[in-house]
XYZ file of C-alpha atoms in Angstrom:
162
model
C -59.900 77.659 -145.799
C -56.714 76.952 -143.377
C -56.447 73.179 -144.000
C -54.098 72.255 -140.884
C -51.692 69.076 -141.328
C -51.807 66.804 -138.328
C -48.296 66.436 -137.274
C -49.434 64.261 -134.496
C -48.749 61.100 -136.731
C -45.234 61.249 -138.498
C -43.293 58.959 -140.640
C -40.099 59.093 -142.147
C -39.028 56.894 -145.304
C -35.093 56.275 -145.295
C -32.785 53.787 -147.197
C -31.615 52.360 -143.409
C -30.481 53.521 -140.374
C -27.249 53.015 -141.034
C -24.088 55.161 -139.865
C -24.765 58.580 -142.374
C -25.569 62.098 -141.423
C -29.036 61.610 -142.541
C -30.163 58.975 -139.999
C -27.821 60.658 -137.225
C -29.973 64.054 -137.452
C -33.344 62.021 -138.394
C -32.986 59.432 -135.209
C -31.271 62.462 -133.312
C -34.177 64.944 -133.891
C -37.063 62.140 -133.911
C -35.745 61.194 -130.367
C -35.752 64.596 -129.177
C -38.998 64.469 -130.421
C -40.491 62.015 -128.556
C -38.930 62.926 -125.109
C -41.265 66.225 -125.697
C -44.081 64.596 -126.011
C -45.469 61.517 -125.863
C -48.697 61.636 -127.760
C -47.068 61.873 -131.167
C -46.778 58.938 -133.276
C -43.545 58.682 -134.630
C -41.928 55.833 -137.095
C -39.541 55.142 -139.733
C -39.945 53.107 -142.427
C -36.577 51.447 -144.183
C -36.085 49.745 -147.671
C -33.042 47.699 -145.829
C -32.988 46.905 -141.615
C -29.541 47.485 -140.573
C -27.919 48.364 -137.312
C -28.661 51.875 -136.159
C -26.220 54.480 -135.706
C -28.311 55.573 -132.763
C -30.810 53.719 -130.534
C -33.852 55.518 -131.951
C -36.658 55.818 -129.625
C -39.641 55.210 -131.979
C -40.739 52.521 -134.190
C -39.214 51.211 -137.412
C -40.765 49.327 -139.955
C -40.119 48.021 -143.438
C -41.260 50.215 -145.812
C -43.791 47.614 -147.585
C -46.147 48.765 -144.147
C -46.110 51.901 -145.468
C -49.281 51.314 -147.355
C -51.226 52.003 -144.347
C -49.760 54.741 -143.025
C -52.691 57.713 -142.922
C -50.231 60.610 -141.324
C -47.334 62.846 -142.844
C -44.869 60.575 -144.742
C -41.327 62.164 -145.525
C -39.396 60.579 -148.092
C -35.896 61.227 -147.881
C -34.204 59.856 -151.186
C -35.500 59.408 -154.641
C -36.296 55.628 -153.973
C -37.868 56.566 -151.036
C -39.968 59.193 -152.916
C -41.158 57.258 -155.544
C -42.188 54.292 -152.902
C -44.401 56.577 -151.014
C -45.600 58.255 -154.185
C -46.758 54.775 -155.775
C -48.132 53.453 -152.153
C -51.992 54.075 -151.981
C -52.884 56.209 -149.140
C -54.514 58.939 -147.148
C -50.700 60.070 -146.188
C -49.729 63.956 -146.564
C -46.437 63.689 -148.654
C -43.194 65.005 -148.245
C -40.116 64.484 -149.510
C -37.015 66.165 -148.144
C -34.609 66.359 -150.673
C -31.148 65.372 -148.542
C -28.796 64.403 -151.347
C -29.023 66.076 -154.911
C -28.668 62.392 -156.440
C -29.052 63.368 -160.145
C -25.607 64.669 -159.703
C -24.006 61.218 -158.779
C -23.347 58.092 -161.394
C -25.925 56.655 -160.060
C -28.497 59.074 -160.551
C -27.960 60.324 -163.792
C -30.943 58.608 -165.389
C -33.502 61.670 -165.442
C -36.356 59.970 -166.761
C -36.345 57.713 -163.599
C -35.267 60.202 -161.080
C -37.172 63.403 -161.781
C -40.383 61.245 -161.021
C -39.679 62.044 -157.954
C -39.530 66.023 -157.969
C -42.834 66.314 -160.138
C -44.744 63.635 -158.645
C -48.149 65.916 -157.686
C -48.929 64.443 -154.665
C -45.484 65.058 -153.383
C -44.394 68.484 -151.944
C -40.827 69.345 -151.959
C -38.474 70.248 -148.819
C -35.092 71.384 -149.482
C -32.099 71.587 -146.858
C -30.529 74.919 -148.184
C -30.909 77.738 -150.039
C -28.449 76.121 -152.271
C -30.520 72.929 -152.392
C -33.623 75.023 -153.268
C -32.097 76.354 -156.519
C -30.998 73.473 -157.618
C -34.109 71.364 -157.072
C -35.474 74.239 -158.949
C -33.610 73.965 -161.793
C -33.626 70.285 -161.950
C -37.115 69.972 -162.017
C -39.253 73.376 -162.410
C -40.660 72.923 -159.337
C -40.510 74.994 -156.255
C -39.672 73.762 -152.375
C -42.240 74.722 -150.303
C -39.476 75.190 -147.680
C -36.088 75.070 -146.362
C -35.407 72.597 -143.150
C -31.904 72.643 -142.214
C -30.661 69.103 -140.785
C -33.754 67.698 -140.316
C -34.957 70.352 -137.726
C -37.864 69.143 -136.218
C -39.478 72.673 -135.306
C -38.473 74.094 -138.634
C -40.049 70.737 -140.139
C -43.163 71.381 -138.453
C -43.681 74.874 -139.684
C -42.649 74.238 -143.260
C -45.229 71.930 -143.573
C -47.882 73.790 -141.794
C -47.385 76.565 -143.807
C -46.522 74.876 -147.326
């Protein structure tokens, strides 16, 4: 059977939106988004409310709310991952894997951080080729796709089709 993902209801996980390239091309794209269309449901969910590095144009909410969230959730950090993973939910999961963080200090502690690469209830989304092997590597798990700077449209497909 073709089980189809409603991308109606979207919401993406992020540390802040903060100035970084991340929430530039999320709040960016999001935006662009939701001047297409107005019948999508779009918000993001933060660990930390900060100022934004552009005036998004859809709702943000702490990430404790996400609990209730019943759409597609897209983590974009290991914390983020593993928030969304332990939150109890009808949510399709996602996370986009942005940073490779096992290869900072701060992410060198495997046990903690590859929860969030073989996590079943989580599908990987890489942002490169490059990215892709890596995860792979990391982890023994496939990306269902690549999505290059948070591309909306390319977004979209990757998860219809993963």
């Amino acid at each position: 059977t073709d089980k189809r993902i409603d991308m109606n209801k979207i919401g993406v996980v992020l540390g802040d939106l903060g100035p970084s390239q991340l929430s530039y091309y999320v709040v960016k794209n999001l935006n662009q988004k939701c001047e297409e269309t107005a019948k999508d449901d779009v918000v993001a969910f933060v660990e930390n409310i900060s100022t934004h590095i552009l005036e998004p144009d859809f709702g943000i909410m702490n990430i404790g709310e996400v609990w209730s969230f019943d759409g597609v959730l897209i983590a974009t950090s290991v914390s983020t991952a593993l928030q969304i993973i332990g939150s109890v939910n009808s949510a399709e999961k996602y996370f986009y894997v942005w940073d490779l963080e096992w290869m900072r200090p701060s992410g060198h502690d495997f046990q903690y951080t590859v929860k969030a690469f073989n996590d079943p209830q989580i599908k990987l989304i890489a942002r490169s080729e490059e990215h892709a092997k890596a995860i792979k590597n990391y982890s023994n798990r496939d990306v269902i796709g690549i999505v290059d700077d948070f591309n909306i449209e390319q977004l979209y497909k990757v998860i219809q089709n993963g």
